[in-house]
Coordinates of C-alpha atoms (C1' of nucleotides) in Angstrom, one line a residue:
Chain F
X10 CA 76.3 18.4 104.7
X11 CA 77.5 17.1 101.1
X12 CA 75.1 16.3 99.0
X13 CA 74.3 12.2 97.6
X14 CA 76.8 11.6 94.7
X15 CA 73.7 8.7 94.3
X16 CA 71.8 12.1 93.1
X17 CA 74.4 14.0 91.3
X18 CA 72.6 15.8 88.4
X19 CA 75.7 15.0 86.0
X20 CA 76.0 11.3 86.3
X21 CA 73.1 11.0 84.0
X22 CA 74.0 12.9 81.1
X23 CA 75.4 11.2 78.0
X24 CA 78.6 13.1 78.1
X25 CA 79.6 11.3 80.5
X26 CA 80.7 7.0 81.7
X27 CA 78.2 6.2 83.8
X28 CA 79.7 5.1 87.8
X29 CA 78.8 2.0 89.0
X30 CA 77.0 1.9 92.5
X31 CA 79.9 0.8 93.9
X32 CA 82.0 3.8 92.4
X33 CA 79.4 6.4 93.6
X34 CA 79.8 4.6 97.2
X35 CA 83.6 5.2 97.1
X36 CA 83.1 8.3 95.4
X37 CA 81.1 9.8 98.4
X38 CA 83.7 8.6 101.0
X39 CA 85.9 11.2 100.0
X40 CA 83.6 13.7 99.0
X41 CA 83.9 16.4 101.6
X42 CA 81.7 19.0 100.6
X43 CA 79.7 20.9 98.1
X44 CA 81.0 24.5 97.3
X45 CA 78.7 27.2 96.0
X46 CA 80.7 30.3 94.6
X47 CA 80.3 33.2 93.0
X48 CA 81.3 34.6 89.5
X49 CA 84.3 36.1 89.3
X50 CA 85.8 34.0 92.8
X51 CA 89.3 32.3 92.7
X52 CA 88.6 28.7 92.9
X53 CA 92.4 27.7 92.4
X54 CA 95.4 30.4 92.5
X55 CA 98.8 31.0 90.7
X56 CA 101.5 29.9 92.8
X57 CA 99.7 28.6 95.7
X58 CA 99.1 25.4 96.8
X59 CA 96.1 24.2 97.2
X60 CA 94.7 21.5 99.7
X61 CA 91.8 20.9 97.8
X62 CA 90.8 19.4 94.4
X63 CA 87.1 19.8 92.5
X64 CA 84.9 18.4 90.3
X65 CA 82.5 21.0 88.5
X66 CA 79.3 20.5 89.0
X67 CA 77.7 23.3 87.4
X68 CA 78.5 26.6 85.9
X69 CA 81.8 27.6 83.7
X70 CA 84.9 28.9 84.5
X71 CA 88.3 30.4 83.2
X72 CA 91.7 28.7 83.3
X73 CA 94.8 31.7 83.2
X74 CA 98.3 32.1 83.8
X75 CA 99.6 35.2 84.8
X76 CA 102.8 36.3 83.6
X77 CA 105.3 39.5 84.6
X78 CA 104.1 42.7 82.9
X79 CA 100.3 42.1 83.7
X80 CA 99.8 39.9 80.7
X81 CA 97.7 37.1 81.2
X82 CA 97.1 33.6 79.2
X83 CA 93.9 32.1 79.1
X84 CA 94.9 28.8 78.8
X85 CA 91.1 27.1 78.9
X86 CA 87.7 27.2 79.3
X87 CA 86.5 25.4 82.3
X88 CA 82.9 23.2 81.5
X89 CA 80.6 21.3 84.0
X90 CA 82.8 17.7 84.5
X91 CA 85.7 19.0 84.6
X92 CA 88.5 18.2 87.5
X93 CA 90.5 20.9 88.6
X94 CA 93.2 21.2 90.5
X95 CA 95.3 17.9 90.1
X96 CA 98.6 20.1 89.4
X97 CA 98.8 21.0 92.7
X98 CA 98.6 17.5 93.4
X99 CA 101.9 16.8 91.7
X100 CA 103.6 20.1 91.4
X101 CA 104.8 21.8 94.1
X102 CA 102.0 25.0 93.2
X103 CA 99.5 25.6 91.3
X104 CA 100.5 27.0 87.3
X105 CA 97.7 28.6 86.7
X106 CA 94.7 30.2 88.1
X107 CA 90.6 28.8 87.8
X108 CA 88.3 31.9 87.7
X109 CA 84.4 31.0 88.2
X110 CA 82.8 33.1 85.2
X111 CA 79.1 32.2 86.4
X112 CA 77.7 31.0 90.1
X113 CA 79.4 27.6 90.8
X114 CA 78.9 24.4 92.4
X115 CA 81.9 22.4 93.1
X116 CA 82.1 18.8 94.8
X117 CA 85.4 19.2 96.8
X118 CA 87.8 16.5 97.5
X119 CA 90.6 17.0 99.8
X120 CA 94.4 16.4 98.0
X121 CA 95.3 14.6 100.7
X122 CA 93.1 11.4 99.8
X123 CA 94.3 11.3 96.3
X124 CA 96.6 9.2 97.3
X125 CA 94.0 7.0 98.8
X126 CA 92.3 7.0 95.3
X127 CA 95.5 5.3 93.8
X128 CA 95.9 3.0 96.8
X129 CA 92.1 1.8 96.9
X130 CA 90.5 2.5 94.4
X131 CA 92.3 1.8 90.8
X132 CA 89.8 2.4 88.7
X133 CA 89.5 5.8 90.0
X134 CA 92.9 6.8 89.9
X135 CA 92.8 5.6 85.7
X136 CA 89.9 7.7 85.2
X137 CA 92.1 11.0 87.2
X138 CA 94.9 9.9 84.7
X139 CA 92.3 10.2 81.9
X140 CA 91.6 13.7 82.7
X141 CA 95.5 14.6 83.0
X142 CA 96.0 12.8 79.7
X143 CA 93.3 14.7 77.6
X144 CA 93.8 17.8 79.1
X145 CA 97.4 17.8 77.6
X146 CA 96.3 16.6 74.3
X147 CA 94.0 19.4 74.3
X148 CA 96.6 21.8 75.1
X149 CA 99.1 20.3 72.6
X150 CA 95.8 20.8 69.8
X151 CA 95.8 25.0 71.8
X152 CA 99.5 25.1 71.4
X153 CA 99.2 24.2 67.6
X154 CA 96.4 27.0 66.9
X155 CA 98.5 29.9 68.5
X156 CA 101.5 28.6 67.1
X157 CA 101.0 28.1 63.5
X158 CA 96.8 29.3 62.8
X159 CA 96.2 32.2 61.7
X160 CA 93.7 34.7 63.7
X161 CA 90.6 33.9 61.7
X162 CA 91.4 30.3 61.9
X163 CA 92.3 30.6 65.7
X164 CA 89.3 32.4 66.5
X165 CA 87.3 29.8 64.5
X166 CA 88.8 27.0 66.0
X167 CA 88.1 28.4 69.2
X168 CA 84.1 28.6 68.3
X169 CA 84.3 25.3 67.3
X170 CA 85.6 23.7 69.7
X171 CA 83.3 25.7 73.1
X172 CA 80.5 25.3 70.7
X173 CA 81.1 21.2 70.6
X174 CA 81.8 21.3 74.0
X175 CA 78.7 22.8 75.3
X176 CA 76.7 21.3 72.3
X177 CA 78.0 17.4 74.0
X178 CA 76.9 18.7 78.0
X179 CA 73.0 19.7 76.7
X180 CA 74.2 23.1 77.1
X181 CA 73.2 24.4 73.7
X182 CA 69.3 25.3 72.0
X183 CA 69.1 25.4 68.3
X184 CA 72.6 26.1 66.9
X185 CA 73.5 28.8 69.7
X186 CA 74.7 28.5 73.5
X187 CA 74.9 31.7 75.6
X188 CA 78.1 32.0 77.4
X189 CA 79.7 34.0 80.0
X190 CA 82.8 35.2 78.6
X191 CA 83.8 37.9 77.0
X192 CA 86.1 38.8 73.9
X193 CA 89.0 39.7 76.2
X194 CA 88.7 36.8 77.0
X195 CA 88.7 35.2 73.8
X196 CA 91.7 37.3 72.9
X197 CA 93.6 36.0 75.5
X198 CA 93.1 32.2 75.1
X199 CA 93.9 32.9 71.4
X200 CA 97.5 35.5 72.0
X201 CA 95.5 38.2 70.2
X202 CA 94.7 41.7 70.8
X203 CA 91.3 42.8 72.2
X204 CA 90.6 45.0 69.1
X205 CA 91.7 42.5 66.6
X206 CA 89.8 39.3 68.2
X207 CA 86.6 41.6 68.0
X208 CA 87.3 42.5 63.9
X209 CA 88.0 38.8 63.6
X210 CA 84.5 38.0 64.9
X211 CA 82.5 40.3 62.8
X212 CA 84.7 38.5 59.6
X213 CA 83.1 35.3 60.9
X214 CA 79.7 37.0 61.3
X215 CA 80.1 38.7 57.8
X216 CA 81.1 35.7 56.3
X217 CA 77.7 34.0 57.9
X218 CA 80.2 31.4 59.6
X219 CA 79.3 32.3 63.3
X220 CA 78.1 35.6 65.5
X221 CA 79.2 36.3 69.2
X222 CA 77.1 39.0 71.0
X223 CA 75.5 39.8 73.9
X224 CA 77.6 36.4 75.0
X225 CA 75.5 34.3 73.0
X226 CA 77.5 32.3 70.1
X227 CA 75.6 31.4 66.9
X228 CA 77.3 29.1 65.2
X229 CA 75.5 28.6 61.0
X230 CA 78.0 27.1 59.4
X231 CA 80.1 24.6 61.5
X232 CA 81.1 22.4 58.5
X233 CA 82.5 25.7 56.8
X234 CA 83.8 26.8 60.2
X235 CA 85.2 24.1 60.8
X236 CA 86.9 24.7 57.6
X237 CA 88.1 27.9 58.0
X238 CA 89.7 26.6 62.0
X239 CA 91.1 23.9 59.3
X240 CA 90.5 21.1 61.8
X241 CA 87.9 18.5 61.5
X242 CA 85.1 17.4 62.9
X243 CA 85.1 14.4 64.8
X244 CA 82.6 13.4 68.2
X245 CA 83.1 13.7 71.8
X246 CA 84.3 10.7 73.5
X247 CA 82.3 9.9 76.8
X248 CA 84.4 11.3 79.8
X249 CA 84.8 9.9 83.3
X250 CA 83.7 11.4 86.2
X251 CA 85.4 12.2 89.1
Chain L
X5 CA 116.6 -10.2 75.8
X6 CA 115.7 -6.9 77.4
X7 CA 118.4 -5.3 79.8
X8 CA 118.3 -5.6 83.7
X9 CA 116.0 -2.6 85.0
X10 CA 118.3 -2.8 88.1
X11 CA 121.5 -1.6 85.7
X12 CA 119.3 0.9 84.6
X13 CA 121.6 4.1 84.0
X14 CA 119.3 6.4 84.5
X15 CA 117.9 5.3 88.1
X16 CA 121.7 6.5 89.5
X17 CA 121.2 10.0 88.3
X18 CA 120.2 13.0 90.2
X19 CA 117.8 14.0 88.3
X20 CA 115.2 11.1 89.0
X21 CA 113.4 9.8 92.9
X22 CA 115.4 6.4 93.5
X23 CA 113.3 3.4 93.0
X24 CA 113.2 0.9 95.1
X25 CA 114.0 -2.3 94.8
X26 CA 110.9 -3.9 94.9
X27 CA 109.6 -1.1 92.3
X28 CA 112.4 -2.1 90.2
X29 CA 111.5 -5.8 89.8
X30 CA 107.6 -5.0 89.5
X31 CA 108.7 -2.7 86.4
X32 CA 111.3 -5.5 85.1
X33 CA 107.8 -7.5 84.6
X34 CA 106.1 -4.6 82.9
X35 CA 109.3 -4.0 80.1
X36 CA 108.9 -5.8 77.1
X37 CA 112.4 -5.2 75.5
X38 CA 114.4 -2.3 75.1
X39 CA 114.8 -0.6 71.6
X40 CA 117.4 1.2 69.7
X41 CA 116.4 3.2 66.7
X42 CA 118.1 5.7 64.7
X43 CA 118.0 9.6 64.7
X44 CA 114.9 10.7 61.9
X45 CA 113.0 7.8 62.8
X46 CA 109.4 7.8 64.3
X47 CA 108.7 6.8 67.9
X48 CA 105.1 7.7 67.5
X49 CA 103.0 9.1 64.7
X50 CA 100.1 11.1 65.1
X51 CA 96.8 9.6 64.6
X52 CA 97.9 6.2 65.3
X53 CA 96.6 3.8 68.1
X54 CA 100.3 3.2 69.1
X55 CA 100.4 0.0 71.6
X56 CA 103.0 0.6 73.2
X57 CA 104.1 3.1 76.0
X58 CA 108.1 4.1 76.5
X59 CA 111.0 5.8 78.6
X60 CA 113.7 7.4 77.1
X61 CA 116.9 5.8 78.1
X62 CA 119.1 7.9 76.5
X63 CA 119.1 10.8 73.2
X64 CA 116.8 13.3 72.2
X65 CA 113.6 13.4 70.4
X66 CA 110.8 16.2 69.2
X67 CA 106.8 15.9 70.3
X68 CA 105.4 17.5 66.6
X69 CA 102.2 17.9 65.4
X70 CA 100.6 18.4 62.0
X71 CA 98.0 20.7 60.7
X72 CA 96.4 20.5 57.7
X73 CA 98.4 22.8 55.0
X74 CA 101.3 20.9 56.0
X75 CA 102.1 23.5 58.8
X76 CA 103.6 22.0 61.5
X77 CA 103.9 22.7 65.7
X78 CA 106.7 21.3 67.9
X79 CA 104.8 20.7 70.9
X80 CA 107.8 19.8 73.4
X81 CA 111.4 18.9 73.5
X82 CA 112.0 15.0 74.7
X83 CA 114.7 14.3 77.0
X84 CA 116.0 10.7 78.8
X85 CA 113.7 10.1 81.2
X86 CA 110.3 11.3 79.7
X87 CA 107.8 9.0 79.5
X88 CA 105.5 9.2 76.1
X89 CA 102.7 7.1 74.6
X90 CA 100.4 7.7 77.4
X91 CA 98.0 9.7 75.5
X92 CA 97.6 6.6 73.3
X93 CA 96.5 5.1 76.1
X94 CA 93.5 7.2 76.7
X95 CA 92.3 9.1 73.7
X96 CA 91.3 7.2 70.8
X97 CA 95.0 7.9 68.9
X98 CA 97.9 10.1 69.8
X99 CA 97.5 13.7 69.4
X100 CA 101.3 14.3 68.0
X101 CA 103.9 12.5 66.7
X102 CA 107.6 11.7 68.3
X103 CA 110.1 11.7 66.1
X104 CA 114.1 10.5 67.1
X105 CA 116.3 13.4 66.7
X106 CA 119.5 11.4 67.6
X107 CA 120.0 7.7 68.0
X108 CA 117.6 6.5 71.0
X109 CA 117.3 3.9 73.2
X110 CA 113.8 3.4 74.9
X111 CA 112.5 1.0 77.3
X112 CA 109.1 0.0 75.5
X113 CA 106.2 -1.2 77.6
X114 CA 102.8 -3.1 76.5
X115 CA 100.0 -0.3 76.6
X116 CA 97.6 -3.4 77.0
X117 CA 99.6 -3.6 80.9
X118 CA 99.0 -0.1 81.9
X119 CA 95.6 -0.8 83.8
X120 CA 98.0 -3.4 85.4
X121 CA 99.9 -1.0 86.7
X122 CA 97.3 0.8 88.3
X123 CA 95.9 -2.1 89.6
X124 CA 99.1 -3.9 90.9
X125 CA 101.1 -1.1 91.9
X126 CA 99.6 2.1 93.1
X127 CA 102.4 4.0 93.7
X128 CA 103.8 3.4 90.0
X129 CA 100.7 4.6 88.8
X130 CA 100.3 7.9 90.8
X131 CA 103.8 8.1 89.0
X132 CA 102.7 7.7 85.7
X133 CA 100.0 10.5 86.4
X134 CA 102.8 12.7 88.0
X135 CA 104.3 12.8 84.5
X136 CA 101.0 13.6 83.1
X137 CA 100.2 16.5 85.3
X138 CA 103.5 18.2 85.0
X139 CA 103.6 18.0 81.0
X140 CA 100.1 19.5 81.8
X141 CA 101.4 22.1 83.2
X142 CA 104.8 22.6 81.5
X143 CA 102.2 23.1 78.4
X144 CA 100.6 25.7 80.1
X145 CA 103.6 27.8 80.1
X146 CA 104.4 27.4 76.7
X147 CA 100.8 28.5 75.8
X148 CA 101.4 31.6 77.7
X149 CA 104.9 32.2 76.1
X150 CA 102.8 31.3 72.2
X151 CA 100.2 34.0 73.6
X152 CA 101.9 36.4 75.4
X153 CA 105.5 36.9 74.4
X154 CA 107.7 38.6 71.7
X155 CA 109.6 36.9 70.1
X156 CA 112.7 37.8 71.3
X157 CA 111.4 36.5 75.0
X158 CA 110.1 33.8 73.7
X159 CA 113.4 32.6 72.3
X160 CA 114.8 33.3 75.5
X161 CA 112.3 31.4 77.4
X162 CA 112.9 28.6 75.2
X163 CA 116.9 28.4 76.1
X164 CA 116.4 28.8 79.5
X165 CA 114.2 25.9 79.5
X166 CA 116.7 23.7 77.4
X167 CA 119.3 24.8 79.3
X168 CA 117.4 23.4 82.6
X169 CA 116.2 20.8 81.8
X170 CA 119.7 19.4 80.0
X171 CA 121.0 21.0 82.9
X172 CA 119.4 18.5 85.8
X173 CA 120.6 15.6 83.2
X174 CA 124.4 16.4 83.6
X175 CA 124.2 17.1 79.6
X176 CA 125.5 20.3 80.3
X177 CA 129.4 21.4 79.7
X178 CA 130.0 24.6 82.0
X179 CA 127.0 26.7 80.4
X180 CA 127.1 25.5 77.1
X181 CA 125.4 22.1 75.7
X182 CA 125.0 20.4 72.1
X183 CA 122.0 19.5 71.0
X184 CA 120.5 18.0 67.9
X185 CA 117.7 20.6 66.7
X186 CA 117.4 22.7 64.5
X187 CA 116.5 26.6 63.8
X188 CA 113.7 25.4 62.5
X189 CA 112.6 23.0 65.3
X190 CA 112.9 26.2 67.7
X191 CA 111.1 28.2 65.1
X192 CA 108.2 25.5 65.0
X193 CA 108.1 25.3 68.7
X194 CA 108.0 28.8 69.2
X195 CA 105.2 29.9 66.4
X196 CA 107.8 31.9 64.9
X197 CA 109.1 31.6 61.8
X198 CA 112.6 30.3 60.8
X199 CA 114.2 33.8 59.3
X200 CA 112.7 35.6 62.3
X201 CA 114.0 32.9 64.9
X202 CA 117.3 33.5 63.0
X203 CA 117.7 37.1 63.5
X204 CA 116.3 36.4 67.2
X205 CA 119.2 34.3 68.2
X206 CA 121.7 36.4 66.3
X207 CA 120.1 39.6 68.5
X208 CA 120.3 37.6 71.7
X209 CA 124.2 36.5 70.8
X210 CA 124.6 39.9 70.0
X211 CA 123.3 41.1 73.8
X212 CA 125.7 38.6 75.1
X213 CA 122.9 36.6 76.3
X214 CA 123.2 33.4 74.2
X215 CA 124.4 31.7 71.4
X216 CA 123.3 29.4 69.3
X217 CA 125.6 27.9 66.6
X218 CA 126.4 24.5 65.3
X219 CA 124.0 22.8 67.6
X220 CA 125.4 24.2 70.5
X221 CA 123.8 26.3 73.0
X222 CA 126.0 28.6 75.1
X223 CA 124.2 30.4 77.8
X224 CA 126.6 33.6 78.5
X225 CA 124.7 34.9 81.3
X226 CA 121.5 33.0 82.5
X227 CA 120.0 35.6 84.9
X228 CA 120.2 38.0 82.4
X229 CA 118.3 35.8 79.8
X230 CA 115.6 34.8 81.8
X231 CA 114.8 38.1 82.8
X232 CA 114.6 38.9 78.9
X233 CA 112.4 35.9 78.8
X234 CA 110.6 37.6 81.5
X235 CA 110.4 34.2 83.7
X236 CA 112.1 33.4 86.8
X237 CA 114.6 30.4 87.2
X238 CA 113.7 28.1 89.8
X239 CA 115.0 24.6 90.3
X240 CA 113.9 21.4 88.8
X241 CA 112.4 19.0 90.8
X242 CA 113.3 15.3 90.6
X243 CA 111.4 13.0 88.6
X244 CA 110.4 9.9 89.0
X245 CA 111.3 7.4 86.4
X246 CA 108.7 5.2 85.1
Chain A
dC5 C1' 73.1 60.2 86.8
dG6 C1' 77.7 59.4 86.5
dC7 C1' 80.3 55.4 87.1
dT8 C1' 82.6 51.2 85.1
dG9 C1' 83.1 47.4 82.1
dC10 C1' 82.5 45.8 77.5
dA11 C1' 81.9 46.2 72.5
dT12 C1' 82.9 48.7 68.3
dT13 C1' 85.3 51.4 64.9
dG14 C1' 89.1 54.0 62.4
dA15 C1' 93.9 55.3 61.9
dT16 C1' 98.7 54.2 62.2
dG17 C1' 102.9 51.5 62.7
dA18 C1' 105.7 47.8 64.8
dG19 C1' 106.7 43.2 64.8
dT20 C1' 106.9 39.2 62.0
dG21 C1' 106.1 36.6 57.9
dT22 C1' 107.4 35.8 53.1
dC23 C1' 110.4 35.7 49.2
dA24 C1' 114.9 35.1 47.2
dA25 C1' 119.6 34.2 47.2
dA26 C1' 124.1 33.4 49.1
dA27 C1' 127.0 31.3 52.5
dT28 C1' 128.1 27.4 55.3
dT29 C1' 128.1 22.8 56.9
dG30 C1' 128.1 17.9 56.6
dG31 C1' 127.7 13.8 54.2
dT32 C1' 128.7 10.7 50.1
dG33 C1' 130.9 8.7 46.4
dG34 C1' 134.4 8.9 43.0
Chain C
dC8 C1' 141.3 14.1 49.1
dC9 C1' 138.3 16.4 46.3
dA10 C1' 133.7 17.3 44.1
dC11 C1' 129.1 17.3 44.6
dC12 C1' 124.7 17.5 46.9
dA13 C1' 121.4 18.2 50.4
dA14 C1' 120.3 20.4 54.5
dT15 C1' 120.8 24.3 57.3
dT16 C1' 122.0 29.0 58.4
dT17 C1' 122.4 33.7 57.2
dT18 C1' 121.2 38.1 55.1
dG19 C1' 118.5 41.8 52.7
dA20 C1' 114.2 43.7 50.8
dC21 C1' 109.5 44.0 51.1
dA22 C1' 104.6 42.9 52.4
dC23 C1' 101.1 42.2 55.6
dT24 C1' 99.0 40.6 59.7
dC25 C1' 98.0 42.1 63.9
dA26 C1' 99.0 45.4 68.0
dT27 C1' 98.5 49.8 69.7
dC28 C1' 96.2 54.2 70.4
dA29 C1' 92.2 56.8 70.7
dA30 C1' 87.5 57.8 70.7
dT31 C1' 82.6 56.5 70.8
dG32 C1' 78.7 53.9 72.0
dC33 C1' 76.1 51.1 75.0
dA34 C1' 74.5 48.6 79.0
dG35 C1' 74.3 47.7 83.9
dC36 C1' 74.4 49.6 88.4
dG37 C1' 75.0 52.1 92.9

DNA sequence: CGCTGCATTGATGAGTGTCAAAATTGGTGG
DNA sequence: CCACCAATTTTGACACTCATCAATGCAGCG
């Protein structure tokens, strides 16, 4: 039995627009079940295509592309909110994988309503092309950091940006947030070697800027961080749920 | 006076999913006028609020975006029938600029009418978010080839996917098509930078693979390339035209 | 207790970036 | 039609970031 979108634990958190009555009874119309999984399950896979789409309810996860020769691209971190799977919606397969990095829940929707949610439900479908939209600003703002940063800045960037992210869902105490990936992983959402990615951590550590160990991140400085990712600083808009 | 959506050249080509005609006289509402403007010049700029949303009609323009220290990432390659501005129509101000790289002609639509669209006209809208969800993903793979890939694969990659996509567009002369970029557009695009991207093409001209010379690109043996760009060709599915 | 996965460190070198200058192209005006 | 200028392409020499290799340490776990 699904649980009562009327009682989902993320509606009332200030990172996200909050549904109106109505669009929590619509909503749980096509809800059709609540998935608990594991770390380290497949949620979504490379290549296949998948029947079903999710929202995250809780826990984080890992967005990678697999290429020939065993190399792999994270391409990004997966946070509580999120809506995954639309691709396979529209593409024919899935480009990527989505990797649960802690125990999971999902709210699962099956593909075969999205249309519905265009047909009936317009406000719904906006907020699903809100997701599409940012998530490909976001990776145009990825592309730009592996394309022309430098590995300090990437790195930086990179603490940044999870740090703000985690920081906007409550998921932060004090200046630190404990996290479940690790720095091959890191190195792989950045294009940077295992070894390198870890020398380029202890820089920031050294240069009192941020520390990653034991999967917590510290972040002191995020001004001068911020800096050294040369991006700026700039809020979280409020994001719709799906 | 803006053109007759229903002499639209680009609906008759292969490339796109026929509209119908009712579709084509709910988008004749939606189009405001239709603009030329000259290679060089800006179709969006980064940071702005832009309020308007377009198609490309016809000619060739380059997604770019700026970092501080004046370094600069080509996010995508624009070709007739892309749809841009949407981001503008969700985050606060467009993530990248798009910038005319031969004379243009775009269909230019009111961003204030896109909730119409999803109100009014479902199908359009699930459209819309189709071109969303494939630049998603088409992003995706060029953060894996940023991340992942020499140089010389990269390059590689970066033909093949020109190639195809000009390719699907009948811009193609046998295996060879002009194009208005530059060494250092594909050095931008590819993180690389422009003396390496150089001596990359001259090594893949020299392997008989490609060449790229007076803004032509000749593709001498396609199989071979993309196995250099360790990807795998597969066709290109029709788009729809928004 | 010996795995196995992850973090850490040092040594070495390949792949790319940077610098500088020449060659080529295309456009513009005399 | 030629001369000039700006933009782009091409080439060579050199420097450096970052990848690779290898080994050690450390923690969790059956």
């Amino acid at each position: 039995m699904s649980t009562q979108c009327k009682y989902c634990p993320l509606n009332r958190k200030d990172a996200f627009v909050d549904l109106t009555p109505s669009e929590i009874d619509f909503m749980q119309k096509f809800k059709v079940a609540e998935h608990s999984i594991d770390a380290g399950e497949p949620i979504l896979i490379q290549g296949s295509d998948a029947p079903q789409l999710f929202t995250v309810l809780s826990g984080l996860a890992i967005r990678e592309r697999h290429l020939q020769g065993g190399k792999r691209q994270v391409i990004s971190f997966v946070f509580p909110g999120d809506f995954i799977g639309l691709q396979s919606g529209f593409a024919a397969q899935m480009g990527h994988s989505v990797i649960a990095r802690t125990p999971m829940r999902l709210c699962v929707f099956n593909r075969s309503e999205l249309w519905n949610f265009f047909k009936s439900y317009p406000e719904r479908a906006f907020d699903i092309t809100w997701h599409a939209a940012i998530e490909e600003s976001f990776l145009g703002e990825s592309l730009a950091t592996l394309g022309q940063r430098s590995a300090l800045s990437s790195v930086a960037w990179a603490m940044v940006k999870i740090f703000q992210r985690g920081q906007t869902l409550g998921m932060t105490q004090d200046n630190s947030i404990s996290l479940p990936f690790t720095q091959r992983d890191i190195a792989d959402a950045m294009g940077l070697s295992l070894v390198h990615t870890n020398k380029t951590l202890n820089k920031l550590k050294h240069q009192q800027l941020a520390s990653w160990s034991d999967g917590v991140l510290q972040i002191n400085n995020i001004k001068a961080l911020a800096d050294v990712a040369m991006t700026e600083l700039h809020d979280q808009p409020k994001r719709p749920l799906i």
